[in-house]
Each structure stands twice: as structure tokens, then as C-alpha cells.
Amino acid sequence: MEATDGEDLIRDADPLIVPPNGGMNELLNVGQEDNMQGQMDEFLGPQAEYNEEEEERKYYRRKRLGVIKNVLAASFGAMIVYSVYMGLLQMQLILHYDMTYREVKYSNLGLQDIDRKMLMGINVTPIIGLLYTPVLIRFLGTKWMMFLASGIYALFVSTNYWERYYTLVPSAVAIGVAIVPLWASLGNYITRMAQQYYEYANYKEEHVQEQKKLPKGACHSYIIVFQSVFNIIFSLSFIFAELPMRLVLNGYLRDSIHILHNVKKCGAEISGVIPGFNTTVLTNLPRSMLLIQVESVLMGFAFLAMIIFLVLCGPAYRPTEEIDLRSIGWGNIFQLPFKHLRDYRLRLLCPFFVYSGFEVLFAIKGFSLSYGVCGLGLDKLWLLIVVYGLSCSVFSTLSLCLLRLPRWVCLVGGAAVHVALLVALMVFSPEPKNASYGPLLVISVLWGLGTALNKTGVSTLLGILYAEEKERLDFVYTIYHWFQAIAIFIVYLWSNLPMRAKLSILLATVLLACYCYWVMERRLAGKVPYRLPRIPRPRHKVKGYRYLEEDNSDESESEKSEEDDEEDEEENEDGVVEEMGAEGREDGGQDGGAESPRARRRGVEGHWQRREGNHVREGEREERKGG
């Protein structure tokens, strides 16, 4: 009995002394799971230190600073490119003009004939720029077009290491090909940066978040500021372009008495550039190593401009927008610049486009040579150009007045200054070799004032008129700079005309431009409708992360083809309405591409009727199949 009682006690105590291991593991696992769950909740839960609105604000502030960086980079890149190009071209033409340099350096190579063909390539080739510029910009993109064009200018610098017909002339033709695409890309880029800055500054607005068309006049102030900044910086290129002339070539020039010995008349009384100008302008020839060093420095700056465009300039469009711009078809891209000329705003601004090309070339060639060099000597050419460039840069700040004043102030003000100067130049003939500095420098300053108001006024006006049309900017700026190329070609042809004939052409052009601009503003104030060509919708079907489409697996091929036909019919109807229907657009009022509420309502009703008809047809087919 006693053993049995002991065994019973031990048997009863066993469950208490030796708990099962499984129970302990279950308890440990429960504790670990609770701890891990708490850590996950703490990690994935809302952070007390994280402020979503503050982070979003910082993000868009960085975006706005990036836009400002892009504008400054594009401005400095363009300034460096043209400083190098104009400085090298000026030094090259002066050296090749000297008869001693040609005979000693290159014997019977015929540098003067090479220079004539080189200038022909630069001045004549751009007149076909309207044919290929939009295609190049759409294919390469705005940023890459600026980079490629700056590379062509660098190629022109490199060919001066070996001055031959087969190096200089092809590179000059390449520059003529690149002029219109470069300037169209720059104008498009600066306007796009203004649009992007508005989007980043107003990122909370619904139309910005949904990437809809901007409201009328929303980004006009940013366009004015950015175009002013670009022209302020770019105009400095006239100053830096004179550094090779001032620091290197001026020490080798003869005095003005020798160079202008046979010159009898200057200014308004002459024909051509400077009749009687001496063919020997150098006292001794520059060392070849010195010229190579100068060209190497210019080559380095040309490469710097390429790096600025490549590294510091951000893209002008989102990747998906670039795809949309290209996918409308190359035939449409080729035709659209010509179709945009149906818009009476562009047609009436064409005289101003031509005059803006006339007046810059007259300042750096006609006035500086026929008035300045003829009266002061070749060694003072740099002074006139520097004063003109500094005046352009300083007075470009006046375009900021458009933030408060009407937009016609810039164009009309610059035209008024130039009209007064043209009338004065028709009767002004400085005395050869002994002209006074005062009048010539004053005319340079005032002409720079007119140029600053004209350049910033035209670029800003185009940006304001087409600010909400992202997909049209490259066509509009292509037309603008193509007409400037036409002006360059005309100036190249009129070199031997009498000076008063040149001044008369300039005066007639600027008066015609002012009249046409007044007609345009009057039509806009009267709400006269203008025609904009329809830009086809993108025809791509991409399955990427941006273009996800809802696929209906039950949809048959016949139904797909019916819907595609209906979409094509709707698109054709929209095109007819947009091209032929005169919509009432005004400058400060409604958006140019917006539909009226009634037309939109009719379109929605028609869409729902077509959908109901499709559903009815589907139901009938299902009933026939069930029967």
C-alpha cells in the first residue's frame, strides 16, 4: 500500500515538475510575434517627424531652382558659342583681307575667294531652314538640338587650324544649316522653362496635377522675366567677341592714316562698305604659334559651351511628352510650319521678324564699318562693338517693365528709337580719319537700346501669344528665326548698294512692321478669330508605365476595328471644326483651343449615344447566340 501511495504521488506530481517543451516554445513564439508586430507597426506607421506637405514643398522648390539653373545655363551656353564664333570670324576676315598675309602665308591659295564662299555658306544656307528645323527638333529633342548645334560651331573653330577650301567652306555651310535650329531651340527652351516654373510654383492647382492646358495668361510674367534674363546674358557675347581683336590683333594693325589713306567719303555718302580701304592693314604678320594658341583657347570655350548644354541644361519636356511630339508623324511635322502661317498673328509679325535680322547685322557691319571704322580707324572697331553690346545687355532689363505696362511698349519703343536714328544717319557723314568719338558712341548706345527692346519684345510677344500651346512652340520660333535668316540673306545681297538705299530699306521695313503690328493688336482687341492648324493626336499604343491601356479580353477584333473607325471619324470631324470653324478667341480672354460648353455637351451626348448603340448590338448578338 505504501509503495502504491508513493507511486501515485509521483505520478500526480509529474505534470507539474516537467512541463512540456512545446508549451514553452509556444509562449516564446507568442512573445516574439508580438514584439515583431510592434516593430513593424513602428516602422511602417506614420512618422511623427515626417511632414508630407513640407517635403512636397521642398521638392518643388528644388524643381524651381532647377528651372532657373536651366535658363542661366542655356543663356551662358549661347553667349559663349556666339562669343567664340563672332570673335574668330572677325579675326579671320581681317587677316584674310590683308594682301601680305595671303601672299606670305598661303601664296596662291585664294583666301579671299574662300572667304566669299564661306560667307555665302553661312548666309545663304539658312533660307532652307524651314524645311528641316521642326523635324530635327522633334527627332533630337530641344536640349540635344542645342548641344548638336554648339558642336557644329566648335567644328567651325577646329577647321581654322588648317585653312583650306575643303575645311572652311563645309564647316561654314554646316553653321548655316545649324543657325535656324539653334535659335528655334533656344526660344522654345526659354518659353518651356517659364511654363515649367509656373507648374512647379502652382503644383497644388488641379489643372497642373492633371497636366491640362494652362489657363490664359498664367505664365506670362515668367516668360517676360526669363526672356529678359536670356537677352541680358546673351548680349554680352558682343563684348567677349572683341577680346581676340583687342588683346591680339590690335597690336599688329597699321595706323588709321595708312589704312584710310584713299578713303574720301564716309557714312551716308558712300556705296558699298568702305570704298578705297587699303588692302594692307597689318604692320607685320602674327606668329603662327600665337594664332594657334588663340584658336586653342577659343576651342576650349566652344567645348565648354557644349558641356554646359549637355550637363547643366535639363530636358524641356517630359519623356512622355517627347514621345507624343514625335508620334504625330513626320509628314505632319514637315507641313505644320507652313500651316501655321495661316494664323494672321504670325503673318502680321513677319515684318518685325525680318527687321530684327536687318538691324543687328546693320549695327555690327553697316554702321560699325561704314561710319565707325571709316571715321575712327580699324583699331577702334572693338570699341564700337563693345559699347553696342553693353548697351544691349543693360537696356534688356527695360523689358521687365512689361510686367506692369502693355506689351506693345517694347516693340513700339525700340522701333521709335531706330526710326529717329535712321533718319539721322541719312544725313550724317563723318569725316574720314578725323571723326569725333562722341556722336558715333552715342549712336551705338541708342542703337543698342533699340535692339534690346526689339529682341526682347519679339521673343516675349511670341511666348505670350503661344504660351499655352506647348506643342506649337517649336513651329512658331522656327518661323520667327527663318524670317531672320531671310533678312541675313538680303543683307548679304545688298553689300554694294548705296548707304542711303540700305537705310531706306531699313526705314520702310520698320514702318511696315509697326503698321502690321498695330493691325494685329486691333484684330485681337476686336476678338477676330484666328486659324490654328490641327495637330494630330499621338497614334502610338505603348504598354509602358505611362501608357497603360485597359484591355478588354472579351472584345472581338471586329468590335475593335469598329471603334477605331469611329475614333478616326471623330478626329477628322474635330480637325474640320478646328481648321474651318472660326472660334472666338481673344488675347486676354478665353483659351484658343477650348471648346464651347454647348459643343462639348453635344460631343458627350453623341459619345453616350454611340456607347448605348454598341451595348444594344452586343445584347442582340448574345440573344442570337443563346437562341
XYZ file of C-alpha atoms in Angstrom:
627
model
C 0.000 0.000 0.000
C 2.807 2.373 0.894
C 4.601 1.873 -2.437
C 1.386 2.289 -4.256
C 0.690 5.542 -2.489
C 4.219 6.847 -3.318
C 3.874 5.952 -6.934
C 0.532 7.736 -7.063
C 2.072 10.868 -5.543
C 4.958 10.877 -8.028
C 2.560 10.213 -10.877
C 0.400 13.137 -9.775
C 3.395 15.445 -9.463
C 4.945 14.703 -12.855
C 2.797 17.164 -14.853
C 3.791 19.985 -12.501
C 7.530 19.325 -12.340
C 8.266 18.636 -16.013
C 6.172 20.971 -18.230
C 6.153 20.018 -21.912
C 8.733 21.780 -24.143
C 6.077 22.530 -26.699
C 4.248 24.787 -24.302
C 7.393 26.771 -23.559
C 8.080 27.218 -27.295
C 4.546 28.362 -27.881
C 4.915 31.003 -25.203
C 8.242 32.191 -26.629
C 6.822 32.395 -30.161
C 3.862 34.420 -28.981
C 6.154 36.903 -27.319
C 8.392 37.194 -30.382
C 5.451 37.663 -32.722
C 4.080 40.476 -30.574
C 7.492 42.143 -30.475
C 7.978 41.862 -34.267
C 4.476 43.149 -34.895
C 5.185 46.162 -32.723
C 8.415 46.860 -34.535
C 6.707 46.578 -37.941
C 3.933 48.915 -36.847
C 6.500 51.374 -35.585
C 8.484 51.139 -38.835
C 5.571 51.287 -41.262
C 3.324 53.583 -39.286
C 3.204 57.373 -39.704
C 6.371 59.042 -38.501
C 5.941 61.797 -36.025
C 8.861 63.767 -37.536
C 7.715 63.409 -41.200
C 5.666 66.272 -42.645
C 4.340 65.367 -46.095
C 3.396 68.908 -47.076
C 6.791 70.264 -46.024
C 8.639 67.585 -48.007
C 6.474 68.294 -51.054
C 7.164 71.997 -50.751
C 10.928 71.366 -50.548
C 10.747 69.069 -53.580
C 9.054 71.659 -55.785
C 11.373 74.382 -54.512
C 14.299 72.271 -55.785
C 12.452 71.883 -59.080
C 12.050 75.665 -59.402
C 15.737 76.190 -58.654
C 16.486 73.611 -61.345
C 14.450 75.605 -63.860
C 16.400 78.779 -63.013
C 19.620 76.804 -63.439
C 18.439 75.638 -66.866
C 17.679 79.205 -68.007
C 21.064 80.504 -66.841
C 22.904 77.550 -68.392
C 21.187 77.963 -71.773
C 21.875 81.711 -71.713
C 25.564 81.356 -70.845
C 25.973 78.488 -73.326
C 24.539 80.563 -76.184
C 26.628 83.564 -75.115
C 29.864 81.542 -75.158
C 29.066 79.932 -78.523
C 28.486 83.276 -80.234
C 31.409 84.955 -78.492
C 33.722 82.309 -79.916
C 32.072 82.310 -83.357
C 31.963 86.084 -83.885
C 35.410 86.678 -82.395
C 37.075 84.045 -84.572
C 35.191 85.086 -87.722
C 36.142 88.753 -87.246
C 39.828 87.968 -86.708
C 39.846 85.532 -89.639
C 38.270 88.016 -92.085
C 40.712 90.793 -91.133
C 43.735 88.501 -91.544
C 42.500 87.143 -94.861
C 41.779 90.669 -96.123
C 45.438 91.673 -95.740
C 47.256 91.106 -99.015
C 50.633 90.461 -97.361
C 49.174 87.750 -95.109
C 47.626 85.996 -98.082
C 50.803 86.078 -100.187
C 53.276 85.134 -97.466
C 51.193 82.529 -95.646
C 49.285 80.829 -98.415
C 50.723 82.107 -101.709
C 48.164 81.404 -104.445
C 45.624 79.566 -102.274
C 42.973 82.219 -102.887
C 41.824 83.001 -99.364
C 39.598 85.872 -100.480
C 37.657 83.555 -102.749
C 37.402 81.032 -99.893
C 36.078 83.776 -97.605
C 33.410 84.752 -100.128
C 32.221 81.169 -100.447
C 32.376 80.710 -96.694
C 30.179 83.773 -96.110
C 27.837 82.530 -98.810
C 27.508 79.228 -96.967
C 26.739 80.995 -93.675
C 24.272 83.493 -95.160
C 22.522 81.543 -97.922
C 22.091 78.075 -96.399
C 19.683 79.178 -93.601
C 16.965 80.104 -96.123
C 16.044 76.405 -96.406
C 15.908 76.054 -92.625
C 12.107 75.990 -92.559
C 12.152 72.620 -94.320
C 14.127 70.631 -91.762
C 14.212 72.558 -88.472
C 10.976 71.188 -86.910
C 11.896 67.646 -87.943
C 15.328 67.954 -86.314
C 13.925 69.452 -83.115
C 11.192 66.806 -82.829
C 13.580 63.964 -83.640
C 16.507 65.036 -81.428
C 14.675 66.975 -78.732
C 15.199 70.614 -77.792
C 18.154 70.080 -75.462
C 20.016 67.740 -77.812
C 19.442 70.087 -80.736
C 21.169 72.893 -78.792
C 24.029 70.536 -77.930
C 24.450 69.382 -81.548
C 24.353 72.956 -82.902
C 27.018 74.071 -80.410
C 29.116 71.123 -81.610
C 28.850 72.392 -85.195
C 30.148 75.795 -84.069
C 33.033 74.008 -82.332
C 33.700 72.181 -85.619
C 33.991 75.558 -87.369
C 36.603 76.656 -84.817
C 38.605 73.455 -85.296
C 38.775 73.872 -89.095
C 40.751 77.101 -88.654
C 43.772 75.075 -87.604
C 44.080 74.032 -91.265
C 42.730 76.791 -93.503
C 41.790 75.148 -96.766
C 38.808 75.185 -99.097
C 37.718 71.683 -98.063
C 37.796 72.588 -94.341
C 36.471 76.155 -94.096
C 33.662 76.039 -96.653
C 31.961 72.799 -95.465
C 32.109 73.950 -91.830
C 30.603 77.320 -92.837
C 27.776 75.526 -94.662
C 27.221 73.401 -91.544
C 26.894 76.583 -89.463
C 24.345 77.911 -91.953
C 22.383 74.682 -91.541
C 22.518 74.918 -87.718
C 21.604 78.607 -87.253
C 17.818 78.298 -87.502
C 17.560 75.054 -85.442
C 19.784 76.505 -82.710
C 17.794 79.701 -82.305
C 14.422 77.979 -82.631
C 15.509 75.543 -79.907
C 16.708 78.366 -77.651
C 13.452 80.311 -77.992
C 11.412 77.160 -77.419
C 13.572 76.176 -74.422
C 13.288 79.506 -72.596
C 9.499 79.593 -73.044
C 9.170 75.988 -71.873
C 11.184 76.821 -68.754
C 8.687 79.592 -67.968
C 5.834 77.109 -68.334
C 7.613 74.590 -66.109
C 8.319 77.216 -63.459
C 4.624 78.073 -63.339
C 3.735 74.384 -62.959
C 6.213 73.915 -60.113
C 5.128 77.128 -58.394
C 1.439 76.144 -58.598
C 1.743 72.384 -58.125
C -1.377 72.234 -55.945
C -3.646 73.503 -58.713
C -5.931 70.880 -60.218
C -5.130 71.681 -63.851
C -1.405 71.301 -63.104
C -1.813 67.956 -61.361
C -3.901 66.624 -64.245
C -1.413 68.062 -66.817
C -4.106 70.041 -68.593
C -3.627 73.154 -70.722
C -2.540 76.171 -68.698
C -5.036 78.995 -68.119
C -4.729 82.017 -70.396
C -2.024 84.399 -69.186
C -0.944 82.184 -66.297
C 2.793 82.101 -67.094
C 3.192 85.434 -68.928
C 5.162 87.058 -66.118
C 7.664 84.188 -66.061
C 8.091 84.423 -69.852
C 8.892 88.139 -69.570
C 11.462 87.571 -66.820
C 13.180 84.592 -68.448
C 13.377 86.192 -71.905
C 14.860 89.314 -70.327
C 17.469 87.283 -68.443
C 18.400 85.412 -71.627
C 18.895 88.610 -73.651
C 20.829 90.310 -70.838
C 23.326 87.445 -70.743
C 23.462 86.726 -74.474
C 24.161 90.356 -75.415
C 27.446 90.078 -73.521
C 28.653 87.929 -76.433
C 29.305 91.131 -78.424
C 31.721 92.216 -75.682
C 33.614 88.938 -75.291
C 33.809 88.504 -79.082
C 36.094 91.550 -79.235
C 38.710 90.118 -76.857
C 40.767 88.412 -79.639
C 40.675 91.656 -81.618
C 41.622 93.861 -78.672
C 44.205 91.623 -76.984
C 45.882 90.043 -80.010
C 45.188 91.605 -83.397
C 45.221 95.311 -82.470
C 48.967 95.171 -81.839
C 49.586 94.208 -85.470
C 47.342 96.832 -87.147
C 48.687 99.849 -89.005
C 47.589 103.331 -88.021
C 44.373 104.764 -89.435
C 46.222 107.277 -91.650
C 47.721 104.439 -93.693
C 44.621 102.215 -93.730
C 42.250 105.077 -94.691
C 44.666 106.942 -96.961
C 42.500 106.565 -100.096
C 39.130 106.878 -98.362
C 37.434 110.129 -99.369
C 33.871 109.760 -98.033
C 32.141 108.029 -95.150
C 28.648 107.369 -93.870
C 25.583 108.205 -95.932
C 27.534 109.351 -98.995
C 29.272 106.066 -99.835
C 28.316 102.931 -101.760
C 29.406 99.504 -100.631
C 31.223 99.144 -97.310
C 34.339 101.392 -97.312
C 35.459 102.359 -100.836
C 39.199 102.988 -101.030
C 40.049 100.884 -97.952
C 43.732 99.880 -98.075
C 44.476 96.232 -98.844
C 47.367 96.112 -96.346
C 46.223 96.555 -92.754
C 48.972 94.686 -90.831
C 52.384 96.092 -89.884
C 53.838 92.586 -89.504
C 52.341 89.125 -89.572
C 51.284 87.404 -86.324
C 53.287 84.339 -85.423
C 51.638 81.089 -86.409
C 52.072 79.714 -82.892
C 50.281 82.758 -81.469
C 47.315 82.214 -83.789
C 47.229 78.511 -82.835
C 47.193 79.454 -79.152
C 44.306 81.887 -79.685
C 42.342 79.285 -81.633
C 43.043 76.705 -78.924
C 41.620 78.993 -76.258
C 38.525 79.601 -78.400
C 38.245 75.848 -78.989
C 38.317 75.279 -75.247
C 35.454 77.725 -74.724
C 33.497 76.077 -77.546
C 33.844 72.733 -75.754
C 32.801 74.434 -72.507
C 29.577 75.598 -74.167
C 28.891 72.043 -75.344
C 29.412 70.718 -71.800
C 27.088 73.400 -70.399
C 24.314 72.398 -72.808
C 24.877 68.704 -72.127
C 25.317 68.667 -68.331
C 23.611 71.754 -66.902
C 20.581 72.094 -69.198
C 17.718 69.834 -68.209
C 15.136 68.457 -70.640
C 12.499 70.825 -71.980
C 9.731 68.210 -71.999
C 8.834 65.115 -70.016
C 9.803 61.812 -71.704
C 6.170 61.034 -72.446
C 5.651 64.489 -73.973
C 8.699 63.948 -76.197
C 7.120 60.696 -77.413
C 3.848 62.486 -78.112
C 5.611 65.241 -80.057
C 7.285 62.716 -82.360
C 4.387 60.324 -82.801
C 2.154 62.692 -84.799
C 4.006 61.660 -87.973
C 6.979 63.157 -89.797
C 4.807 64.313 -92.690
C 2.672 66.377 -90.324
C 5.770 67.805 -88.636
C 7.086 68.899 -92.035
C 3.809 70.579 -93.066
C 2.850 72.307 -89.815
C 5.238 75.309 -90.075
C 3.636 76.247 -93.397
C 0.138 75.708 -91.994
C 0.888 77.943 -89.007
C 1.371 80.851 -91.398
C -2.416 80.828 -91.826
C -2.553 82.412 -88.362
C -2.848 86.143 -89.009
C -0.855 86.907 -85.855
C 2.268 85.294 -87.300
C 1.697 86.756 -90.766
C 1.405 90.276 -89.374
C 4.520 89.844 -87.229
C 6.669 88.710 -90.178
C 7.887 92.270 -90.995
C 9.152 92.565 -87.422
C 10.912 89.203 -87.792
C 12.685 90.460 -90.912
C 13.574 93.802 -89.342
C 15.066 92.145 -86.259
C 17.529 90.425 -88.595
C 18.231 93.624 -90.536
C 19.018 95.859 -87.599
C 21.526 93.600 -85.799
C 23.537 92.980 -88.963
C 23.443 96.676 -89.819
C 24.794 97.533 -86.368
C 27.775 95.158 -86.492
C 28.519 95.562 -90.202
C 26.939 98.616 -91.828
C 27.230 101.197 -89.068
C 30.398 99.859 -87.413
C 32.329 99.736 -90.704
C 30.885 102.464 -92.935
C 30.564 105.017 -90.127
C 32.823 103.845 -87.279
C 35.897 102.322 -88.929
C 35.735 104.814 -91.793
C 35.806 107.713 -89.343
C 37.954 106.391 -86.474
C 40.115 103.603 -87.934
C 40.159 99.831 -87.786
C 41.810 99.786 -84.360
C 38.656 101.371 -82.858
C 36.252 98.771 -84.222
C 36.321 96.849 -80.931
C 35.240 99.954 -79.019
C 32.087 100.486 -81.084
C 31.055 96.830 -80.825
C 31.716 96.696 -77.072
C 29.622 99.826 -76.478
C 26.824 98.379 -78.615
C 26.867 95.022 -76.804
C 26.991 96.612 -73.360
C 24.068 98.864 -74.287
C 22.047 95.844 -75.490
C 22.740 93.972 -72.265
C 21.922 96.838 -69.922
C 18.785 98.019 -71.715
C 17.393 94.488 -71.985
C 16.364 94.990 -68.364
C 13.790 97.526 -69.584
C 11.662 94.665 -70.911
C 10.826 93.859 -67.278
C 8.557 96.903 -67.467
C 6.140 94.655 -69.374
C 5.202 93.198 -66.002
C 3.297 96.461 -65.431
C 2.997 98.098 -68.861
C 1.199 96.950 -72.055
C 3.114 94.507 -74.229
C 3.354 96.898 -77.209
C 5.690 99.232 -75.287
C 8.867 97.249 -76.085
C 8.326 96.829 -79.809
C 6.986 100.304 -80.472
C 9.612 101.938 -78.229
C 12.503 100.155 -79.958
C 11.069 100.955 -83.389
C 10.693 104.641 -82.490
C 14.345 104.852 -81.394
C 15.538 103.202 -84.606
C 13.344 105.390 -86.839
C 14.912 108.508 -85.328
C 18.414 107.097 -85.753
C 17.807 106.014 -89.365
C 16.637 109.495 -90.289
C 19.721 110.973 -88.597
C 22.097 108.527 -90.312
C 20.744 109.517 -93.744
C 22.268 112.963 -93.315
C 25.272 112.055 -91.138
C 28.634 111.597 -92.868
C 31.635 111.601 -90.507
C 34.931 112.925 -91.738
C 37.388 110.168 -92.735
C 40.270 109.582 -90.273
C 39.271 112.541 -88.073
C 35.734 111.825 -86.907
C 34.653 112.674 -83.377
C 34.107 109.861 -80.900
C 31.054 111.431 -79.266
C 28.372 111.139 -81.979
C 29.441 107.626 -83.018
C 29.395 106.301 -79.449
C 26.013 107.918 -78.765
C 24.563 106.319 -81.890
C 25.993 102.944 -80.789
C 24.362 103.265 -77.366
C 20.984 104.307 -78.793
C 21.051 101.594 -81.440
C 21.770 99.073 -78.674
C 18.743 100.434 -76.812
C 16.537 99.845 -79.846
C 17.987 96.362 -80.404
C 17.383 95.374 -76.775
C 13.751 96.478 -76.899
C 13.220 94.827 -80.282
C 14.803 91.456 -79.456
C 13.210 91.022 -76.053
C 9.909 92.417 -77.339
C 9.561 89.978 -80.250
C 10.632 86.899 -78.257
C 8.403 87.818 -75.327
C 5.423 88.559 -77.565
C 5.673 85.170 -79.274
C 5.901 83.479 -75.897
C 2.840 85.343 -74.639
C 0.744 84.638 -77.735
C 1.515 80.911 -77.708
C 2.242 80.355 -74.003
C -0.463 77.732 -73.540
C 0.404 75.812 -76.737
C 3.308 73.570 -75.733
C 3.195 71.555 -78.931
C 3.323 74.642 -81.202
C 6.321 76.482 -79.753
C 8.950 74.862 -81.966
C 6.952 75.695 -85.123
C 6.387 79.306 -84.041
C 10.019 80.001 -83.172
C 11.132 78.244 -86.352
C 9.073 80.672 -88.418
C 10.480 83.632 -86.466
C 14.133 82.708 -86.977
C 13.567 81.567 -90.548
C 12.440 85.086 -91.441
C 15.532 86.377 -89.676
C 17.560 84.073 -91.934
C 15.817 85.640 -94.933
C 16.947 89.039 -93.608
C 20.533 87.761 -93.304
C 20.417 86.648 -96.930
C 19.074 90.044 -98.076
C 21.844 91.865 -96.183
C 24.373 89.601 -97.865
C 22.951 90.589 -101.280
C 22.807 94.351 -100.691
C 26.500 94.800 -99.742
C 27.287 97.006 -102.747
C 24.188 99.231 -102.570
C 24.477 102.924 -101.652
C 24.201 103.547 -97.922
C 21.083 105.702 -98.271
C 19.376 102.855 -100.147
C 20.177 100.469 -97.274
C 18.868 102.973 -94.739
C 15.710 103.461 -96.799
C 15.066 99.701 -96.843
C 15.523 99.576 -93.084
C 13.218 102.547 -92.549
C 10.488 101.151 -94.814
C 10.689 97.749 -93.095
C 10.395 99.119 -89.572
C 7.449 101.378 -90.519
C 5.687 98.458 -92.226
C 6.374 96.295 -89.158
C 4.823 98.881 -86.835
C 1.731 99.179 -89.030
C 1.258 95.399 -89.258
C 1.706 95.053 -85.516
C -0.940 97.740 -84.926
C -3.317 95.839 -87.232
C -2.667 92.620 -85.299
C -3.361 94.196 -81.914
C -6.503 95.824 -83.276
C -7.797 92.485 -84.567
C -7.064 90.811 -81.254
C -8.828 93.588 -79.377
C -11.799 93.137 -81.721
C -11.805 89.373 -80.992
C -11.263 88.490 -84.643
C -10.809 84.684 -84.738
C -7.528 83.287 -85.961
C -6.868 79.900 -87.529
C -4.595 77.381 -85.878
C -3.831 74.141 -87.714
C -4.909 70.969 -86.001
C -2.050 68.976 -84.521
C -2.903 65.273 -84.826
C -3.228 63.243 -81.675
C -0.475 60.714 -80.959
C -1.119 57.404 -82.730
C 1.052 55.173 -80.536
C -0.113 52.303 -78.338
C 2.679 51.741 -75.854
C 2.371 49.363 -72.903
C 4.877 51.264 -70.788
C 4.432 52.567 -67.284
C 2.806 55.762 -68.588
C 0.641 54.393 -71.371
C -1.167 51.535 -69.630
C -4.384 50.849 -71.506
C -7.394 48.966 -70.267
C -7.561 45.815 -72.353
C -10.935 44.137 -72.768
C -10.204 40.441 -73.190
C -13.786 39.794 -74.342
C -13.551 42.312 -77.162
C -13.510 40.837 -80.626
C -11.367 42.085 -83.482
C -14.403 43.315 -85.422
C -15.524 45.420 -82.466
C -12.024 46.863 -82.147
C -11.983 47.857 -85.791
C -15.445 49.462 -85.474
C -14.286 51.539 -82.500
C -11.096 52.560 -84.301
C -13.135 53.698 -87.307
C -15.387 55.735 -85.025
C -12.333 57.345 -83.360
C -10.923 58.248 -86.791
C -14.234 59.821 -87.802
C -14.348 61.837 -84.562
C -10.773 63.012 -85.098
C -11.494 64.095 -88.668
C -14.596 65.969 -87.534
C -12.594 67.700 -84.805
C -9.972 68.690 -87.384
C -12.561 70.193 -89.706
C -14.096 72.144 -86.835
C -10.745 73.427 -85.668
C -9.449 74.401 -89.104
C -12.596 75.797 -90.699
C -14.774 76.780 -87.767
C -13.921 80.284 -86.572
C -13.703 80.183 -82.816
C -13.909 83.454 -80.976
C -10.518 83.798 -79.413
C -9.187 86.910 -77.734
C -5.828 87.763 -76.321
C -6.758 88.220 -72.696
C -9.908 86.171 -72.574
C -10.780 82.593 -73.367
C -8.293 79.891 -74.327
C -7.531 79.491 -78.020
C -8.054 75.723 -78.157
C -11.065 75.430 -75.793
C -14.480 74.230 -76.961
C -17.707 75.953 -76.094
C -19.798 74.246 -73.350
C -22.600 73.586 -75.839
C -20.282 71.865 -78.349
C -18.697 69.855 -75.555
C -22.151 68.815 -74.325
C -23.157 67.736 -77.835
C -19.952 65.716 -78.115
C -20.584 63.987 -74.782
C -24.200 63.213 -75.725
C -23.088 61.757 -79.066
C -20.449 59.660 -77.299
C -23.001 58.179 -74.876
C -25.431 57.517 -77.724
C -22.751 55.571 -79.578
C -21.942 53.592 -76.455
C -25.625 52.763 -75.891
C -25.892 51.641 -79.519
C -22.877 49.375 -79.043
C -24.427 47.843 -75.912
C -27.706 47.220 -77.768
C -25.868 45.497 -80.603
C -23.936 43.361 -78.115
C -27.199 42.364 -76.372
C -28.785 41.370 -79.676
C -25.770 39.235 -80.586
C -25.876 37.479 -77.205
C -29.612 36.791 -77.616
C -28.993 35.280 -81.051
C -26.216 33.117 -79.658
C -28.450 31.990 -76.738
C -31.303 31.184 -79.122
